[in-house]
Amino acid sequence: MKKFLVLLPISFFVFACSNDDDNNSPNNDEITAAAVVVNYANLVYESYSDSYDAAVLMQTAITTFTETPTEDNFTAAKDAWLSAREYYGQTEAYREANGPIDTEGESWSIGNEGQMNAWPIDESYIDYVLTGTESYAGDYNSIIGDETYTITEEALAGSNEGVDDKSISTGWHAIEFLLWGQDNTAPAEDLPGQRSYTDYTTAENADRRAQYLTIVTNLLVNDLNDLVSTWNEGGTYRTVFEALDTDTALQQAINGAFFIAGDELSSERMIAPVDSTDGINASGQEDEHSCFSDNTQRDVYANAQGVLNVIYGSYGSINGASFIDLVKQTDPAQAATLEAAASLVATRAALIGDNAQPFDYLITQETSDSTDGPVMQCVVALFDLANEISASASVLGINLN
């Protein structure tokens, strides 16, 4: 059993957790792994569908803005991005599950996670940055500024991570940068990037910037549509998943939640920016997930919610046989421990997600060798939850490595 160690001296939504009292599985007398797997597939499909629908609304708002670039339409486009992120963030619990989003080389692979959500980015790979910020923002001859670069969907997709892992040209954060621009404000000012809508009217390269924004948004919508299609009933990967040995399918599903709680969210997205000094005034904000829009606290919340969705088998209208149901049936004491860990994550992630201060300010108040602040307290809770997911899997005979 893999165990996450806390390297420390110590030892707009309400979180939607369900519990055994809400058990709507087909037979309350016996929960089967097969029923959990079927419910998981339904959950994945519905959440990707919601993410796609929200992205289409964002695409419409961005089209309206690029066709009529006004201040109001710019604000509407940014609001649509923020709304769509609430849905996508929850789907990240389906990564590292040997599924189509981040698997390469299989007939059913899509492998588009990096194209959709790679970060942190050297924003100067895409567009201009403020002189003097190149030391942390990168120093490229930007795609938009390079008139010899023909901006097409194929070219942008081909340029993603074309130089290194921060030369990001596509996905949520490319769109975010094109809408908000660099965040050169001090974290204590509680302001996101201050890009003006005139970057799309009178500024240099305005037409190329609008073209880039339109194409990269279309690419993201198409990527999400591919995931919806493959997870739909009868879809390419849904068919593969449902044909797996039941224990294998369950292991893959739980591994995604385990990975997000114990590694990607807790370590890469929270500890790393706490420790980082990249960004204005060495604030570390260059390494926060949604650094241009100051939406990272909502990313944290949504990612944590996605983990809980998998544990409880609940999302939207989906509420069926779950991982925690199976654990309770086998080892009620372990299920109670898992539920307590999940509840603590819900509470601590909400303290970040609903915090009056943005994430880039919170990380300036904390260090990773202390658990006094809300960010590191949430990290501790996530590590504990990951350990309890692993322990719970073990009682079902599943090893998570």
mmCIF file of N, CA and C in Angstrom, residues 150-225:
data_model
loop_
_atom_site.group_PDB
_atom_site.id
_atom_site.type_symbol
_atom_site.label_atom_id
_atom_site.label_comp_id
_atom_site.label_asym_id
_atom_site.label_seq_id
_atom_site.Cartn_x
_atom_site.Cartn_y
_atom_site.Cartn_z
ATOM 1 N N THR A 150 1.877 30.947 -38.756
ATOM 2 C CA THR A 150 0.481 30.896 -39.188
ATOM 3 C C THR A 150 -0.359 30.222 -38.105
ATOM 4 N N ILE A 151 -1.275 30.960 -37.531
ATOM 5 C CA ILE A 151 -2.061 30.453 -36.404
ATOM 6 C C ILE A 151 -3.198 29.573 -36.917
ATOM 7 N N THR A 152 -3.045 28.288 -36.753
ATOM 8 C CA THR A 152 -4.090 27.321 -37.099
ATOM 9 C C THR A 152 -4.236 26.355 -35.923
ATOM 10 N N GLU A 153 -5.319 25.589 -35.949
ATOM 11 C CA GLU A 153 -5.526 24.605 -34.883
ATOM 12 C C GLU A 153 -4.387 23.580 -34.865
ATOM 13 N N GLU A 154 -3.986 23.150 -36.042
ATOM 14 C CA GLU A 154 -2.917 22.158 -36.116
ATOM 15 C C GLU A 154 -1.597 22.742 -35.614
ATOM 16 N N ALA A 155 -1.318 23.998 -35.970
ATOM 17 C CA ALA A 155 -0.058 24.606 -35.555
ATOM 18 C C ALA A 155 -0.022 24.798 -34.036
ATOM 19 N N LEU A 156 -1.113 25.273 -33.458
ATOM 20 C CA LEU A 156 -1.137 25.478 -32.003
ATOM 21 C C LEU A 156 -1.026 24.152 -31.258
ATOM 22 N N ALA A 157 -1.736 23.151 -31.740
ATOM 23 C CA ALA A 157 -1.643 21.834 -31.102
ATOM 24 C C ALA A 157 -0.227 21.288 -31.214
ATOM 25 N N GLY A 158 0.403 21.501 -32.339
ATOM 26 C CA GLY A 158 1.762 21.012 -32.546
ATOM 27 C C GLY A 158 2.798 21.772 -31.748
ATOM 28 N N SER A 159 2.483 23.017 -31.369
ATOM 29 C CA SER A 159 3.430 23.835 -30.606
ATOM 30 C C SER A 159 3.341 23.601 -29.112
ATOM 31 N N ASN A 160 2.274 22.927 -28.661
ATOM 32 C CA ASN A 160 2.096 22.756 -27.226
ATOM 33 C C ASN A 160 3.251 21.955 -26.632
ATOM 34 N N GLU A 161 3.928 22.546 -25.643
ATOM 35 C CA GLU A 161 5.111 21.960 -25.022
ATOM 36 C C GLU A 161 6.193 21.689 -26.070
ATOM 37 N N GLY A 162 6.255 22.560 -27.068
ATOM 38 C CA GLY A 162 7.181 22.367 -28.176
ATOM 39 C C GLY A 162 8.620 22.643 -27.807
ATOM 40 N N VAL A 163 8.852 23.396 -26.744
ATOM 41 C CA VAL A 163 10.213 23.723 -26.321
ATOM 42 C C VAL A 163 10.543 23.014 -25.008
ATOM 43 N N ASP A 164 9.678 23.165 -24.044
ATOM 44 C CA ASP A 164 9.831 22.479 -22.760
ATOM 45 C C ASP A 164 8.450 22.344 -22.137
ATOM 46 N N ASP A 165 8.386 21.888 -20.884
ATOM 47 C CA ASP A 165 7.072 21.607 -20.310
ATOM 48 C C ASP A 165 6.309 22.864 -19.910
ATOM 49 N N LYS A 166 6.922 24.044 -20.043
ATOM 50 C CA LYS A 166 6.208 25.281 -19.765
ATOM 51 C C LYS A 166 5.845 26.063 -21.035
ATOM 52 N N SER A 167 6.281 25.565 -22.176
ATOM 53 C CA SER A 167 5.931 26.249 -23.439
ATOM 54 C C SER A 167 4.558 25.756 -23.890
ATOM 55 N N ILE A 168 3.564 26.221 -23.170
ATOM 56 C CA ILE A 168 2.184 25.770 -23.376
ATOM 57 C C ILE A 168 1.483 26.721 -24.359
ATOM 58 N N SER A 169 0.848 26.152 -25.364
ATOM 59 C CA SER A 169 0.166 26.975 -26.376
ATOM 60 C C SER A 169 -1.335 26.754 -26.404
ATOM 61 N N THR A 170 -1.826 25.732 -25.717
ATOM 62 C CA THR A 170 -3.247 25.380 -25.818
ATOM 63 C C THR A 170 -3.873 25.181 -24.442
ATOM 64 N N GLY A 171 -5.184 25.057 -24.439
ATOM 65 C CA GLY A 171 -5.889 24.635 -23.236
ATOM 66 C C GLY A 171 -6.445 25.772 -22.387
ATOM 67 N N TRP A 172 -6.953 25.355 -21.237
ATOM 68 C CA TRP A 172 -7.625 26.285 -20.324
ATOM 69 C C TRP A 172 -6.746 27.487 -19.983
ATOM 70 N N HIS A 173 -5.474 27.238 -19.707
ATOM 71 C CA HIS A 173 -4.640 28.328 -19.199
ATOM 72 C C HIS A 173 -4.124 29.236 -20.311
ATOM 73 N N ALA A 174 -4.036 28.721 -21.524
ATOM 74 C CA ALA A 174 -3.757 29.602 -22.657
ATOM 75 C C ALA A 174 -4.928 30.564 -22.858
ATOM 76 N N ILE A 175 -6.138 30.025 -22.805
ATOM 77 C CA ILE A 175 -7.335 30.870 -22.929
ATOM 78 C C ILE A 175 -7.385 31.877 -21.779
ATOM 79 N N GLU A 176 -7.095 31.379 -20.585
ATOM 80 C CA GLU A 176 -7.107 32.249 -19.404
ATOM 81 C C GLU A 176 -6.148 33.428 -19.591
ATOM 82 N N PHE A 177 -4.935 33.149 -20.059
ATOM 83 C CA PHE A 177 -3.961 34.221 -20.263
ATOM 84 C C PHE A 177 -4.438 35.208 -21.328
ATOM 85 N N LEU A 178 -5.051 34.690 -22.377
ATOM 86 C CA LEU A 178 -5.539 35.578 -23.436
ATOM 87 C C LEU A 178 -6.693 36.453 -22.957
ATOM 88 N N LEU A 179 -7.382 36.025 -21.916
ATOM 89 C CA LEU A 179 -8.496 36.824 -21.384
ATOM 90 C C LEU A 179 -8.041 37.781 -20.285
ATOM 91 N N TRP A 180 -7.152 37.318 -19.413
ATOM 92 C CA TRP A 180 -6.769 38.154 -18.269
ATOM 93 C C TRP A 180 -5.396 38.815 -18.425
ATOM 94 N N GLY A 181 -4.486 38.176 -19.171
ATOM 95 C CA GLY A 181 -3.127 38.670 -19.250
ATOM 96 C C GLY A 181 -2.342 38.334 -17.997
ATOM 97 N N GLN A 182 -1.095 38.732 -17.994
ATOM 98 C CA GLN A 182 -0.240 38.508 -16.818
ATOM 99 C C GLN A 182 -0.866 39.124 -15.582
ATOM 100 N N ASP A 183 -0.708 38.433 -14.454
ATOM 101 C CA ASP A 183 -1.111 39.053 -13.185
ATOM 102 C C ASP A 183 0.133 39.694 -12.576
ATOM 103 N N ASN A 184 0.302 40.963 -12.841
ATOM 104 C CA ASN A 184 1.449 41.696 -12.297
ATOM 105 C C ASN A 184 1.087 42.520 -11.070
ATOM 106 N N THR A 185 -0.062 42.212 -10.501
ATOM 107 C CA THR A 185 -0.469 42.903 -9.277
ATOM 108 C C THR A 185 0.070 42.147 -8.075
ATOM 109 N N ALA A 186 0.325 42.858 -7.014
ATOM 110 C CA ALA A 186 0.760 42.200 -5.783
ATOM 111 C C ALA A 186 -0.396 41.370 -5.226
ATOM 112 N N PRO A 187 -0.125 40.172 -4.697
ATOM 113 C CA PRO A 187 -1.203 39.329 -4.176
ATOM 114 C C PRO A 187 -2.118 40.049 -3.189
ATOM 115 N N ALA A 188 -1.565 40.919 -2.371
ATOM 116 C CA ALA A 188 -2.385 41.604 -1.374
ATOM 117 C C ALA A 188 -3.409 42.545 -2.000
ATOM 118 N N GLU A 189 -3.220 42.887 -3.279
ATOM 119 C CA GLU A 189 -4.182 43.763 -3.953
ATOM 120 C C GLU A 189 -5.463 43.029 -4.335
ATOM 121 N N ASP A 190 -5.425 41.700 -4.294
ATOM 122 C CA ASP A 190 -6.603 40.886 -4.616
ATOM 123 C C ASP A 190 -7.128 41.209 -6.013
ATOM 124 N N LEU A 191 -6.209 41.244 -6.968
ATOM 125 C CA LEU A 191 -6.587 41.527 -8.350
ATOM 126 C C LEU A 191 -6.010 40.461 -9.281
ATOM 127 N N PRO A 192 -6.759 40.057 -10.298
ATOM 128 C CA PRO A 192 -6.213 39.144 -11.315
ATOM 129 C C PRO A 192 -5.431 39.944 -12.352
ATOM 130 N N GLY A 193 -5.079 39.306 -13.475
ATOM 131 C CA GLY A 193 -4.436 40.012 -14.571
ATOM 132 C C GLY A 193 -5.323 41.139 -15.094
ATOM 133 N N GLN A 194 -4.660 42.159 -15.604
ATOM 134 C CA GLN A 194 -5.396 43.383 -15.954
ATOM 135 C C GLN A 194 -5.388 43.646 -17.461
ATOM 136 N N ARG A 195 -5.432 42.604 -18.278
ATOM 137 C CA ARG A 195 -5.449 42.808 -19.730
ATOM 138 C C ARG A 195 -6.664 43.660 -20.122
ATOM 139 N N SER A 196 -6.431 44.609 -21.008
ATOM 140 C CA SER A 196 -7.526 45.454 -21.489
ATOM 141 C C SER A 196 -8.180 44.829 -22.724
ATOM 142 N N TYR A 197 -9.474 45.062 -22.867
ATOM 143 C CA TYR A 197 -10.154 44.538 -24.051
ATOM 144 C C TYR A 197 -9.617 45.185 -25.325
ATOM 145 N N THR A 198 -8.928 46.331 -25.164
ATOM 146 C CA THR A 198 -8.361 46.987 -26.351
ATOM 147 C C THR A 198 -7.207 46.188 -26.942
ATOM 148 N N ASP A 199 -6.745 45.172 -26.228
ATOM 149 C CA ASP A 199 -5.789 44.250 -26.860
ATOM 150 C C ASP A 199 -6.421 43.569 -28.063
ATOM 151 N N TYR A 200 -7.738 43.624 -28.133
ATOM 152 C CA TYR A 200 -8.472 42.994 -29.244
ATOM 153 C C TYR A 200 -9.090 44.033 -30.186
ATOM 154 N N THR A 201 -8.709 45.294 -29.997
ATOM 155 C CA THR A 201 -9.258 46.337 -30.882
ATOM 156 C C THR A 201 -8.129 47.160 -31.498
ATOM 157 N N THR A 202 -7.470 47.960 -30.691
ATOM 158 C CA THR A 202 -6.493 48.908 -31.221
ATOM 159 C C THR A 202 -5.047 48.514 -30.955
ATOM 160 N N ALA A 203 -4.809 47.526 -30.099
ATOM 161 C CA ALA A 203 -3.433 47.151 -29.743
ATOM 162 C C ALA A 203 -2.736 46.441 -30.899
ATOM 163 N N GLU A 204 -1.420 46.422 -30.841
ATOM 164 C CA GLU A 204 -0.636 45.705 -31.840
ATOM 165 C C GLU A 204 -1.029 44.222 -31.843
ATOM 166 N N ASN A 205 -1.169 43.663 -33.022
ATOM 167 C CA ASN A 205 -1.514 42.241 -33.210
ATOM 168 C C ASN A 205 -2.907 41.882 -32.697
ATOM 169 N N ALA A 206 -3.806 42.856 -32.642
ATOM 170 C CA ALA A 206 -5.162 42.591 -32.136
ATOM 171 C C ALA A 206 -5.848 41.479 -32.927
ATOM 172 N N ASP A 207 -5.724 41.511 -34.259
ATOM 173 C CA ASP A 207 -6.403 40.506 -35.078
ATOM 174 C C ASP A 207 -5.821 39.109 -34.848
ATOM 175 N N ARG A 208 -4.503 39.028 -34.734
ATOM 176 C CA ARG A 208 -3.882 37.721 -34.498
ATOM 177 C C ARG A 208 -4.258 37.191 -33.109
ATOM 178 N N ARG A 209 -4.381 38.093 -32.149
ATOM 179 C CA ARG A 209 -4.766 37.688 -30.788
ATOM 180 C C ARG A 209 -6.185 37.113 -30.787
ATOM 181 N N ALA A 210 -7.092 37.762 -31.499
ATOM 182 C CA ALA A 210 -8.476 37.274 -31.580
ATOM 183 C C ALA A 210 -8.536 35.934 -32.304
ATOM 184 N N GLN A 211 -7.725 35.834 -33.350
ATOM 185 C CA GLN A 211 -7.685 34.567 -34.094
ATOM 186 C C GLN A 211 -7.200 33.432 -33.196
ATOM 187 N N TYR A 212 -6.150 33.703 -32.446
ATOM 188 C CA TYR A 212 -5.599 32.705 -31.518
ATOM 189 C C TYR A 212 -6.651 32.304 -30.488
ATOM 190 N N LEU A 213 -7.290 33.289 -29.880
ATOM 191 C CA LEU A 213 -8.290 33.009 -28.848
ATOM 192 C C LEU A 213 -9.422 32.148 -29.399
ATOM 193 N N THR A 214 -9.875 32.465 -30.580
ATOM 194 C CA THR A 214 -10.966 31.699 -31.191
ATOM 195 C C THR A 214 -10.549 30.252 -31.450
ATOM 196 N N ILE A 215 -9.391 30.081 -32.032
ATOM 197 C CA ILE A 215 -8.956 28.735 -32.420
ATOM 198 C C ILE A 215 -8.647 27.880 -31.198
ATOM 199 N N VAL A 216 -7.980 28.466 -30.213
ATOM 200 C CA VAL A 216 -7.620 27.647 -29.048
ATOM 201 C C VAL A 216 -8.864 27.273 -28.235
ATOM 202 N N THR A 217 -9.875 28.113 -28.272
ATOM 203 C CA THR A 217 -11.136 27.776 -27.600
ATOM 204 C C THR A 217 -11.846 26.642 -28.337
ATOM 205 N N ASN A 218 -11.870 26.735 -29.654
ATOM 206 C CA ASN A 218 -12.492 25.660 -30.444
ATOM 207 C C ASN A 218 -11.798 24.323 -30.182
ATOM 208 N N LEU A 219 -10.487 24.375 -30.067
ATOM 209 C CA LEU A 219 -9.726 23.149 -29.834
ATOM 210 C C LEU A 219 -10.102 22.519 -28.494
ATOM 211 N N LEU A 220 -10.245 23.337 -27.469
ATOM 212 C CA LEU A 220 -10.629 22.814 -26.154
ATOM 213 C C LEU A 220 -12.022 22.198 -26.197
ATOM 214 N N VAL A 221 -12.953 22.865 -26.841
ATOM 215 C CA VAL A 221 -14.318 22.332 -26.944
ATOM 216 C C VAL A 221 -14.303 20.988 -27.676
ATOM 217 N N ASN A 222 -13.528 20.908 -28.746
ATOM 218 C CA ASN A 222 -13.451 19.643 -29.490
ATOM 219 C C ASN A 222 -12.840 18.530 -28.638
ATOM 220 N N ASP A 223 -11.839 18.882 -27.838
ATOM 221 C CA ASP A 223 -11.219 17.883 -26.959
ATOM 222 C C ASP A 223 -12.224 17.344 -25.951
ATOM 223 N N LEU A 224 -13.012 18.232 -25.384
ATOM 224 C CA LEU A 224 -14.015 17.791 -24.414
ATOM 225 C C LEU A 224 -15.090 16.936 -25.089
ATOM 226 N N ASN A 225 -15.449 17.318 -26.290
ATOM 227 C CA ASN A 225 -16.445 16.540 -27.024
ATOM 228 C C ASN A 225 -15.946 15.116 -27.282
#
